PDB file of N, CA and C in Angstrom:
ATOM      1  N   UNK A   1     105.057 145.744  92.922  1.00 81.00           N
ATOM      2  CA  UNK A   1     105.843 145.341  94.065  1.00 81.00           C
ATOM      3  C   UNK A   1     106.325 143.907  93.848  1.00 81.00           C
ATOM      4  N   UNK A   2     107.615 143.710  93.997  1.00 86.00           N
ATOM      5  CA  UNK A   2     108.206 142.380  93.852  1.00 86.00           C
ATOM      6  C   UNK A   2     108.025 141.591  95.149  1.00 86.00           C
ATOM      7  N   UNK A   3     107.503 140.388  95.025  1.00 88.00           N
ATOM      8  CA  UNK A   3     107.324 139.527  96.185  1.00 88.00           C
ATOM      9  C   UNK A   3     108.347 138.409  96.143  1.00 88.00           C
ATOM     10  N   UNK A   4     108.784 137.986  97.295  1.00 84.00           N
ATOM     11  CA  UNK A   4     109.730 136.886  97.387  1.00 84.00           C
ATOM     12  C   UNK A   4     109.180 135.803  98.297  1.00 84.00           C
ATOM     13  N   UNK A   5     109.531 134.597  97.983  1.00 84.00           N
ATOM     14  CA  UNK A   5     109.167 133.444  98.780  1.00 84.00           C
ATOM     15  C   UNK A   5     110.450 132.877  99.361  1.00 84.00           C
ATOM     16  N   UNK A   6     110.470 132.631 100.659  1.00 81.00           N
ATOM     17  CA  UNK A   6     111.660 132.116 101.311  1.00 81.00           C
ATOM     18  C   UNK A   6     111.416 130.711 101.830  1.00 81.00           C
ATOM     19  N   UNK A   7     112.334 129.824 101.558  1.00 78.00           N
ATOM     20  CA  UNK A   7     112.331 128.484 102.120  1.00 78.00           C
ATOM     21  C   UNK A   7     113.300 128.532 103.290  1.00 78.00           C
ATOM     22  N   UNK A   8     112.806 128.214 104.461  1.00 79.00           N
ATOM     23  CA  UNK A   8     113.675 128.283 105.629  1.00 79.00           C
ATOM     24  C   UNK A   8     114.032 126.886 106.112  1.00 79.00           C
ATOM     25  N   UNK A   9     115.185 126.791 106.713  1.00 82.00           N
ATOM     26  CA  UNK A   9     115.686 125.536 107.269  1.00 82.00           C
ATOM     27  C   UNK A   9     116.706 125.898 108.339  1.00 82.00           C
ATOM     28  N   UNK A  10     117.200 124.890 109.034  1.00 85.00           N
ATOM     29  CA  UNK A  10     118.187 125.178 110.069  1.00 85.00           C
ATOM     30  C   UNK A  10     119.606 125.253 109.516  1.00 85.00           C
ATOM     31  N   UNK A  11     119.781 124.900 108.249  1.00 82.00           N
ATOM     32  CA  UNK A  11     121.104 124.987 107.635  1.00 82.00           C
ATOM     33  C   UNK A  11     121.962 123.747 107.829  1.00 82.00           C
ATOM     34  N   UNK A  12     121.390 122.711 108.431  1.00 85.00           N
ATOM     35  CA  UNK A  12     122.113 121.453 108.647  1.00 85.00           C
ATOM     36  C   UNK A  12     121.479 120.359 107.804  1.00 85.00           C
ATOM     37  N   UNK A  13     122.115 119.991 106.703  1.00 81.00           N
ATOM     38  CA  UNK A  13     121.537 118.934 105.855  1.00 81.00           C
ATOM     39  C   UNK A  13     121.329 117.645 106.657  1.00 81.00           C
ATOM     40  N   UNK A  14     120.203 116.994 106.391  1.00 83.00           N
ATOM     41  CA  UNK A  14     119.871 115.762 107.103  1.00 83.00           C
ATOM     42  C   UNK A  14     119.112 114.841 106.148  1.00 83.00           C
ATOM     43  N   UNK A  15     119.428 113.571 106.182  1.00 81.00           N
ATOM     44  CA  UNK A  15     118.743 112.602 105.317  1.00 81.00           C
ATOM     45  C   UNK A  15     117.439 112.167 105.976  1.00 81.00           C
ATOM     46  N   UNK A  16     116.612 111.495 105.196  1.00 81.00           N
ATOM     47  CA  UNK A  16     115.355 110.989 105.765  1.00 81.00           C
ATOM     48  C   UNK A  16     115.642 110.008 106.894  1.00 81.00           C
ATOM     49  N   UNK A  17     116.632 109.143 106.714  1.00 85.00           N
ATOM     50  CA  UNK A  17     116.975 108.170 107.749  1.00 85.00           C
ATOM     51  C   UNK A  17     117.501 108.876 108.996  1.00 85.00           C
ATOM     52  N   UNK A  18     118.349 109.875 108.824  1.00 87.00           N
ATOM     53  CA  UNK A  18     118.854 110.628 109.972  1.00 87.00           C
ATOM     54  C   UNK A  18     117.718 111.358 110.688  1.00 87.00           C
ATOM     55  N   UNK A  19     116.755 111.847 109.936  1.00 86.00           N
ATOM     56  CA  UNK A  19     115.601 112.517 110.524  1.00 86.00           C
ATOM     57  C   UNK A  19     114.788 111.531 111.374  1.00 86.00           C
ATOM     58  N   UNK A  20     114.592 110.336 110.852  1.00 89.00           N
ATOM     59  CA  UNK A  20     113.845 109.315 111.599  1.00 89.00           C
ATOM     60  C   UNK A  20     114.599 108.908 112.858  1.00 89.00           C
ATOM     61  N   UNK A  21     115.911 108.737 112.746  1.00 90.00           N
ATOM     62  CA  UNK A  21     116.706 108.361 113.913  1.00 90.00           C
ATOM     63  C   UNK A  21     116.654 109.451 114.979  1.00 90.00           C
ATOM     64  N   UNK A  22     116.679 110.715 114.573  1.00 90.00           N
ATOM     65  CA  UNK A  22     116.569 111.822 115.530  1.00 90.00           C
ATOM     66  C   UNK A  22     115.204 111.806 116.202  1.00 90.00           C
ATOM     67  N   UNK A  23     114.154 111.523 115.434  1.00 89.00           N
ATOM     68  CA  UNK A  23     112.800 111.475 115.992  1.00 89.00           C
ATOM     69  C   UNK A  23     112.673 110.357 117.022  1.00 89.00           C
ATOM     70  N   UNK A  24     113.330 109.244 116.779  1.00 91.00           N
ATOM     71  CA  UNK A  24     113.251 108.122 117.717  1.00 91.00           C
ATOM     72  C   UNK A  24     113.851 108.461 119.081  1.00 91.00           C
ATOM     73  N   UNK A  25     114.658 109.497 119.139  1.00 87.00           N
ATOM     74  CA  UNK A  25     115.235 109.941 120.412  1.00 87.00           C
ATOM     75  C   UNK A  25     114.201 110.681 121.261  1.00 87.00           C
ATOM     76  N   UNK A  26     113.080 111.067 120.665  1.00 86.00           N
ATOM     77  CA  UNK A  26     112.036 111.800 121.381  1.00 86.00           C
ATOM     78  C   UNK A  26     111.028 110.804 121.938  1.00 86.00           C
ATOM     79  N   UNK A  27     110.607 111.030 123.182  1.00 85.00           N
ATOM     80  CA  UNK A  27     109.677 110.092 123.826  1.00 85.00           C
ATOM     81  C   UNK A  27     108.366 109.939 123.061  1.00 85.00           C
ATOM     82  N   UNK A  28     107.985 110.954 122.306  1.00 84.00           N
ATOM     83  CA  UNK A  28     106.732 110.883 121.556  1.00 84.00           C
ATOM     84  C   UNK A  28     106.766 109.776 120.499  1.00 84.00           C
ATOM     85  N   UNK A  29     107.955 109.473 119.995  1.00 86.00           N
ATOM     86  CA  UNK A  29     108.099 108.466 118.949  1.00 86.00           C
ATOM     87  C   UNK A  29     108.742 107.183 119.461  1.00 86.00           C
ATOM     88  N   UNK A  30     108.850 107.033 120.753  1.00 82.00           N
ATOM     89  CA  UNK A  30     109.435 105.840 121.346  1.00 82.00           C
ATOM     90  C   UNK A  30     108.693 104.594 120.854  1.00 82.00           C
ATOM     91  N   UNK A  31     109.429 103.639 120.367  1.00 87.00           N
ATOM     92  CA  UNK A  31     108.824 102.403 119.876  1.00 87.00           C
ATOM     93  C   UNK A  31     108.347 102.471 118.440  1.00 87.00           C
ATOM     94  N   UNK A  32     108.447 103.627 117.808  1.00 91.00           N
ATOM     95  CA  UNK A  32     108.024 103.764 116.403  1.00 91.00           C
ATOM     96  C   UNK A  32     109.018 103.049 115.495  1.00 91.00           C
ATOM     97  N   UNK A  33     108.568 102.687 114.329  1.00 93.00           N
ATOM     98  CA  UNK A  33     109.421 102.017 113.356  1.00 93.00           C
ATOM     99  C   UNK A  33     109.846 102.988 112.264  1.00 93.00           C
ATOM    100  N   UNK A  34     111.045 102.803 111.773  1.00 91.00           N
ATOM    101  CA  UNK A  34     111.527 103.614 110.654  1.00 91.00           C
ATOM    102  C   UNK A  34     110.912 103.045 109.375  1.00 91.00           C
ATOM    103  N   UNK A  35     110.324 103.902 108.546  1.00 88.00           N
ATOM    104  CA  UNK A  35     109.722 103.403 107.301  1.00 88.00           C
ATOM    105  C   UNK A  35     110.772 102.869 106.342  1.00 88.00           C
ATOM    106  N   UNK A  36     110.341 102.018 105.456  1.00 86.00           N
ATOM    107  CA  UNK A  36     111.210 101.476 104.424  1.00 86.00           C
ATOM    108  C   UNK A  36     111.185 102.448 103.243  1.00 86.00           C
ATOM    109  N   UNK A  37     112.233 103.234 103.086  1.00 81.00           N
ATOM    110  CA  UNK A  37     112.287 104.223 102.018  1.00 81.00           C
ATOM    111  C   UNK A  37     112.599 103.541 100.692  1.00 81.00           C
ATOM    112  N   UNK A  38     111.932 103.967  99.658  1.00 82.00           N
ATOM    113  CA  UNK A  38     112.168 103.419  98.327  1.00 82.00           C
ATOM    114  C   UNK A  38     112.607 104.540  97.398  1.00 82.00           C
ATOM    115  N   UNK A  39     113.105 104.173  96.269  1.00 78.00           N
ATOM    116  CA  UNK A  39     113.550 105.170  95.303  1.00 78.00           C
ATOM    117  C   UNK A  39     115.032 105.459  95.443  1.00 78.00           C
ATOM    118  N   UNK A  40     115.531 106.257  94.561  1.00 78.00           N
ATOM    119  CA  UNK A  40     116.944 106.612  94.527  1.00 78.00           C
ATOM    120  C   UNK A  40     117.244 107.616  95.638  1.00 78.00           C
ATOM    121  N   UNK A  41     118.034 107.225  96.659  1.00 70.00           N
ATOM    122  CA  UNK A  41     118.305 108.141  97.771  1.00 70.00           C
ATOM    123  C   UNK A  41     119.049 109.404  97.348  1.00 70.00           C
ATOM    124  N   UNK A  42     119.812 109.337  96.259  1.00 70.00           N
ATOM    125  CA  UNK A  42     120.532 110.527  95.794  1.00 70.00           C
ATOM    126  C   UNK A  42     119.583 111.598  95.267  1.00 70.00           C
ATOM    127  N   UNK A  43     118.424 111.180  94.767  1.00 69.00           N
ATOM    128  CA  UNK A  43     117.460 112.145  94.243  1.00 69.00           C
ATOM    129  C   UNK A  43     116.677 112.842  95.349  1.00 69.00           C
ATOM    130  N   UNK A  44     116.471 112.148  96.463  1.00 64.00           N
ATOM    131  CA  UNK A  44     115.673 112.718  97.550  1.00 64.00           C
ATOM    132  C   UNK A  44     116.563 113.217  98.686  1.00 64.00           C
ATOM    133  N   UNK A  45     117.461 112.361  99.162  1.00 66.00           N
ATOM    134  CA  UNK A  45     118.270 112.723 100.318  1.00 66.00           C
ATOM    135  C   UNK A  45     119.443 113.616  99.971  1.00 66.00           C
ATOM    136  N   UNK A  46     119.680 113.874  98.713  1.00 61.00           N
ATOM    137  CA  UNK A  46     120.785 114.716  98.314  1.00 61.00           C
ATOM    138  C   UNK A  46     120.441 116.199  98.290  1.00 61.00           C
ATOM    139  N   UNK A  47     119.204 116.551  98.636  1.00 63.00           N
ATOM    140  CA  UNK A  47     118.783 117.960  98.597  1.00 63.00           C
ATOM    141  C   UNK A  47     119.423 118.731  99.746  1.00 63.00           C
ATOM    142  N   UNK A  48     119.894 119.935  99.432  1.00 68.00           N
ATOM    143  CA  UNK A  48     120.444 120.821 100.452  1.00 68.00           C
ATOM    144  C   UNK A  48     119.937 122.216 100.166  1.00 68.00           C
ATOM    145  N   UNK A  49     119.607 122.941 101.214  1.00 71.00           N
ATOM    146  CA  UNK A  49     119.085 124.286 101.073  1.00 71.00           C
ATOM    147  C   UNK A  49     120.081 125.278 101.662  1.00 71.00           C
ATOM    148  N   UNK A  50     120.332 126.332 100.934  1.00 76.00           N
ATOM    149  CA  UNK A  50     121.217 127.388 101.398  1.00 76.00           C
ATOM    150  C   UNK A  50     120.336 128.479 102.001  1.00 76.00           C
ATOM    151  N   UNK A  51     120.510 128.738 103.287  1.00 80.00           N
ATOM    152  CA  UNK A  51     119.636 129.709 103.962  1.00 80.00           C
ATOM    153  C   UNK A  51     120.341 131.043 104.221  1.00 80.00           C
ATOM    154  N   UNK A  52     121.441 131.277 103.542  1.00 83.00           N
ATOM    155  CA  UNK A  52     122.187 132.524 103.714  1.00 83.00           C
ATOM    156  C   UNK A  52     121.312 133.742 103.451  1.00 83.00           C
ATOM    157  N   UNK A  53     120.522 133.710 102.382  1.00 83.00           N
ATOM    158  CA  UNK A  53     119.684 134.853 102.026  1.00 83.00           C
ATOM    159  C   UNK A  53     118.628 135.133 103.105  1.00 83.00           C
ATOM    160  N   UNK A  54     118.027 134.085 103.628  1.00 83.00           N
ATOM    161  CA  UNK A  54     117.012 134.259 104.667  1.00 83.00           C
ATOM    162  C   UNK A  54     117.637 134.891 105.906  1.00 83.00           C
ATOM    163  N   UNK A  55     118.784 134.373 106.293  1.00 83.00           N
ATOM    164  CA  UNK A  55     119.444 134.899 107.496  1.00 83.00           C
ATOM    165  C   UNK A  55     119.861 136.350 107.317  1.00 83.00           C
ATOM    166  N   UNK A  56     120.385 136.691 106.146  1.00 87.00           N
ATOM    167  CA  UNK A  56     120.865 138.065 105.957  1.00 87.00           C
ATOM    168  C   UNK A  56     119.731 139.048 105.660  1.00 87.00           C
ATOM    169  N   UNK A  57     118.827 138.671 104.785  1.00 87.00           N
ATOM    170  CA  UNK A  57     117.774 139.605 104.379  1.00 87.00           C
ATOM    171  C   UNK A  57     116.702 139.784 105.452  1.00 87.00           C
ATOM    172  N   UNK A  58     116.326 138.714 106.103  1.00 86.00           N
ATOM    173  CA  UNK A  58     115.270 138.783 107.108  1.00 86.00           C
ATOM    174  C   UNK A  58     115.812 138.851 108.536  1.00 86.00           C
ATOM    175  N   UNK A  59     117.124 138.742 108.673  1.00 85.00           N
ATOM    176  CA  UNK A  59     117.735 138.707 110.008  1.00 85.00           C
ATOM    177  C   UNK A  59     117.080 137.608 110.849  1.00 85.00           C
ATOM    178  N   UNK A  60     116.917 136.446 110.225  1.00 81.00           N
ATOM    179  CA  UNK A  60     116.226 135.330 110.859  1.00 81.00           C
ATOM    180  C   UNK A  60     117.208 134.202 111.130  1.00 81.00           C
ATOM    181  N   UNK A  61     117.009 133.514 112.223  1.00 82.00           N
ATOM    182  CA  UNK A  61     117.728 132.276 112.486  1.00 82.00           C
ATOM    183  C   UNK A  61     116.780 131.362 113.252  1.00 82.00           C
ATOM    184  N   UNK A  62     116.938 130.057 113.097  1.00 84.00           N
ATOM    185  CA  UNK A  62     116.015 129.128 113.755  1.00 84.00           C
ATOM    186  C   UNK A  62     116.209 129.123 115.268  1.00 84.00           C
ATOM    187  N   UNK A  63     115.152 128.772 115.973  1.00 83.00           N
ATOM    188  CA  UNK A  63     115.208 128.691 117.431  1.00 83.00           C
ATOM    189  C   UNK A  63     116.134 127.566 117.864  1.00 83.00           C
ATOM    190  N   UNK A  64     116.127 126.469 117.119  1.00 86.00           N
ATOM    191  CA  UNK A  64     116.970 125.326 117.433  1.00 86.00           C
ATOM    192  C   UNK A  64     118.067 125.214 116.380  1.00 86.00           C
ATOM    193  N   UNK A  65     119.278 124.862 116.763  1.00 87.00           N
ATOM    194  CA  UNK A  65     120.379 124.812 115.802  1.00 87.00           C
ATOM    195  C   UNK A  65     120.269 123.688 114.771  1.00 87.00           C
ATOM    196  N   UNK A  66     119.452 122.671 115.072  1.00 89.00           N
ATOM    197  CA  UNK A  66     119.299 121.551 114.141  1.00 89.00           C
ATOM    198  C   UNK A  66     118.007 120.805 114.444  1.00 89.00           C
ATOM    199  N   UNK A  67     117.585 119.961 113.493  1.00 87.00           N
ATOM    200  CA  UNK A  67     116.406 119.129 113.704  1.00 87.00           C
ATOM    201  C   UNK A  67     116.643 118.178 114.870  1.00 87.00           C
ATOM    202  N   UNK A  68     117.848 117.624 114.959  1.00 89.00           N
ATOM    203  CA  UNK A  68     118.177 116.709 116.058  1.00 89.00           C
ATOM    204  C   UNK A  68     118.045 117.403 117.409  1.00 89.00           C
ATOM    205  N   UNK A  69     118.508 118.642 117.499  1.00 90.00           N
ATOM    206  CA  UNK A  69     118.382 119.392 118.749  1.00 90.00           C
ATOM    207  C   UNK A  69     116.910 119.653 119.073  1.00 90.00           C
ATOM    208  N   UNK A  70     116.115 119.947 118.069  1.00 87.00           N
ATOM    209  CA  UNK A  70     114.681 120.150 118.246  1.00 87.00           C
ATOM    210  C   UNK A  70     114.025 118.879 118.778  1.00 87.00           C
ATOM    211  N   UNK A  71     114.342 117.740 118.183  1.00 87.00           N
ATOM    212  CA  UNK A  71     113.732 116.479 118.599  1.00 87.00           C
ATOM    213  C   UNK A  71     114.182 116.067 119.994  1.00 87.00           C
ATOM    214  N   UNK A  72     115.317 116.560 120.452  1.00 88.00           N
ATOM    215  CA  UNK A  72     115.820 116.224 121.785  1.00 88.00           C
ATOM    216  C   UNK A  72     115.085 116.998 122.877  1.00 88.00           C
ATOM    217  N   UNK A  73     114.206 117.927 122.488  1.00 84.00           N
ATOM    218  CA  UNK A  73     113.451 118.712 123.459  1.00 84.00           C
ATOM    219  C   UNK A  73     112.032 118.177 123.581  1.00 84.00           C
ATOM    220  N   UNK A  74     111.298 118.731 124.525  1.00 77.00           N
ATOM    221  CA  UNK A  74     109.864 118.455 124.628  1.00 77.00           C
ATOM    222  C   UNK A  74     109.187 119.417 123.659  1.00 77.00           C
ATOM    223  N   UNK A  75     109.333 119.141 122.356  1.00 70.00           N
ATOM    224  CA  UNK A  75     108.950 120.104 121.330  1.00 70.00           C
ATOM    225  C   UNK A  75     107.457 120.382 121.272  1.00 70.00           C
ATOM    226  N   UNK A  76     106.620 119.505 121.761  1.00 64.00           N
ATOM    227  CA  UNK A  76     105.178 119.764 121.731  1.00 64.00           C
ATOM    228  C   UNK A  76     104.891 121.050 122.497  1.00 64.00           C
ATOM    229  N   UNK A  77     105.584 121.275 123.600  1.00 68.00           N
ATOM    230  CA  UNK A  77     105.378 122.494 124.385  1.00 68.00           C
ATOM    231  C   UNK A  77     106.064 123.691 123.751  1.00 68.00           C
ATOM    232  N   UNK A  78     106.985 123.472 122.815  1.00 64.00           N
ATOM    233  CA  UNK A  78     107.693 124.555 122.135  1.00 64.00           C
ATOM    234  C   UNK A  78     106.901 125.118 120.957  1.00 64.00           C
ATOM    235  N   UNK A  79     105.952 124.349 120.449  1.00 63.00           N
ATOM    236  CA  UNK A  79     105.249 124.742 119.235  1.00 63.00           C
ATOM    237  C   UNK A  79     104.149 125.755 119.530  1.00 63.00           C
ATOM    238  N   UNK A  80     104.035 126.747 118.664  1.00 62.00           N
ATOM    239  CA  UNK A  80     102.959 127.713 118.838  1.00 62.00           C
ATOM    240  C   UNK A  80     101.658 127.212 118.211  1.00 62.00           C
ATOM    241  N   UNK A  81     101.764 126.224 117.328  1.00 55.00           N
ATOM    242  CA  UNK A  81     100.593 125.606 116.714  1.00 55.00           C
ATOM    243  C   UNK A  81     100.540 124.167 117.220  1.00 55.00           C
ATOM    244  N   UNK A  82      99.488 123.783 117.915  1.00 53.00           N
ATOM    245  CA  UNK A  82      99.434 122.427 118.476  1.00 53.00           C
ATOM    246  C   UNK A  82      99.341 121.363 117.390  1.00 53.00           C
ATOM    247  N   UNK A  83      99.855 120.189 117.716  1.00 52.00           N
ATOM    248  CA  UNK A  83      99.730 119.051 116.812  1.00 52.00           C
ATOM    249  C   UNK A  83      98.268 118.643 116.737  1.00 52.00           C
ATOM    250  N   UNK A  84      97.877 118.079 115.606  1.00 51.00           N
ATOM    251  CA  UNK A  84      96.498 117.631 115.462  1.00 51.00           C
ATOM    252  C   UNK A  84      96.204 116.477 116.406  1.00 51.00           C
ATOM    253  N   UNK A  85      97.192 115.625 116.599  1.00 51.00           N
ATOM    254  CA  UNK A  85      97.022 114.484 117.489  1.00 51.00           C
ATOM    255  C   UNK A  85      98.330 114.204 118.187  1.00 51.00           C
ATOM    256  N   UNK A  86      98.298 113.936 119.449  1.00 49.00           N
ATOM    257  CA  UNK A  86      99.527 113.596 120.168  1.00 49.00           C
ATOM    258  C   UNK A  86      99.694 112.078 120.243  1.00 49.00           C
ATOM    259  N   UNK A  87      98.853 111.339 119.545  1.00 48.00           N
ATOM    260  CA  UNK A  87      98.923 109.874 119.520  1.00 48.00           C
ATOM    261  C   UNK A  87      99.617 109.360 118.282  1.00 48.00           C
ATOM    262  N   UNK A  88     100.778 109.921 117.956  1.00 45.00           N
ATOM    263  CA  UNK A  88     101.473 109.502 116.732  1.00 45.00           C
ATOM    264  C   UNK A  88     102.155 108.191 116.912  1.00 45.00           C
TER     265      UNK A  88
END
């Protein structure tokens, strides 16, 4: 039997800095600082995932259209697995 591994994402490329800025919009991260990223940003932030296969083969789509939309919600109550600590 052939097994497949699927990497899922919302289909909206986002950089580490954009991810941090989206998180800062959530009250849970209010007052948090953005880390100082090091290294070549093209090697890390240039990654993009194509989720066409996941959507077509598994008939799957994310609950939220983007990470930013997810962070704009009270996501702690949206998660089926609780965070280890809410004191982030």
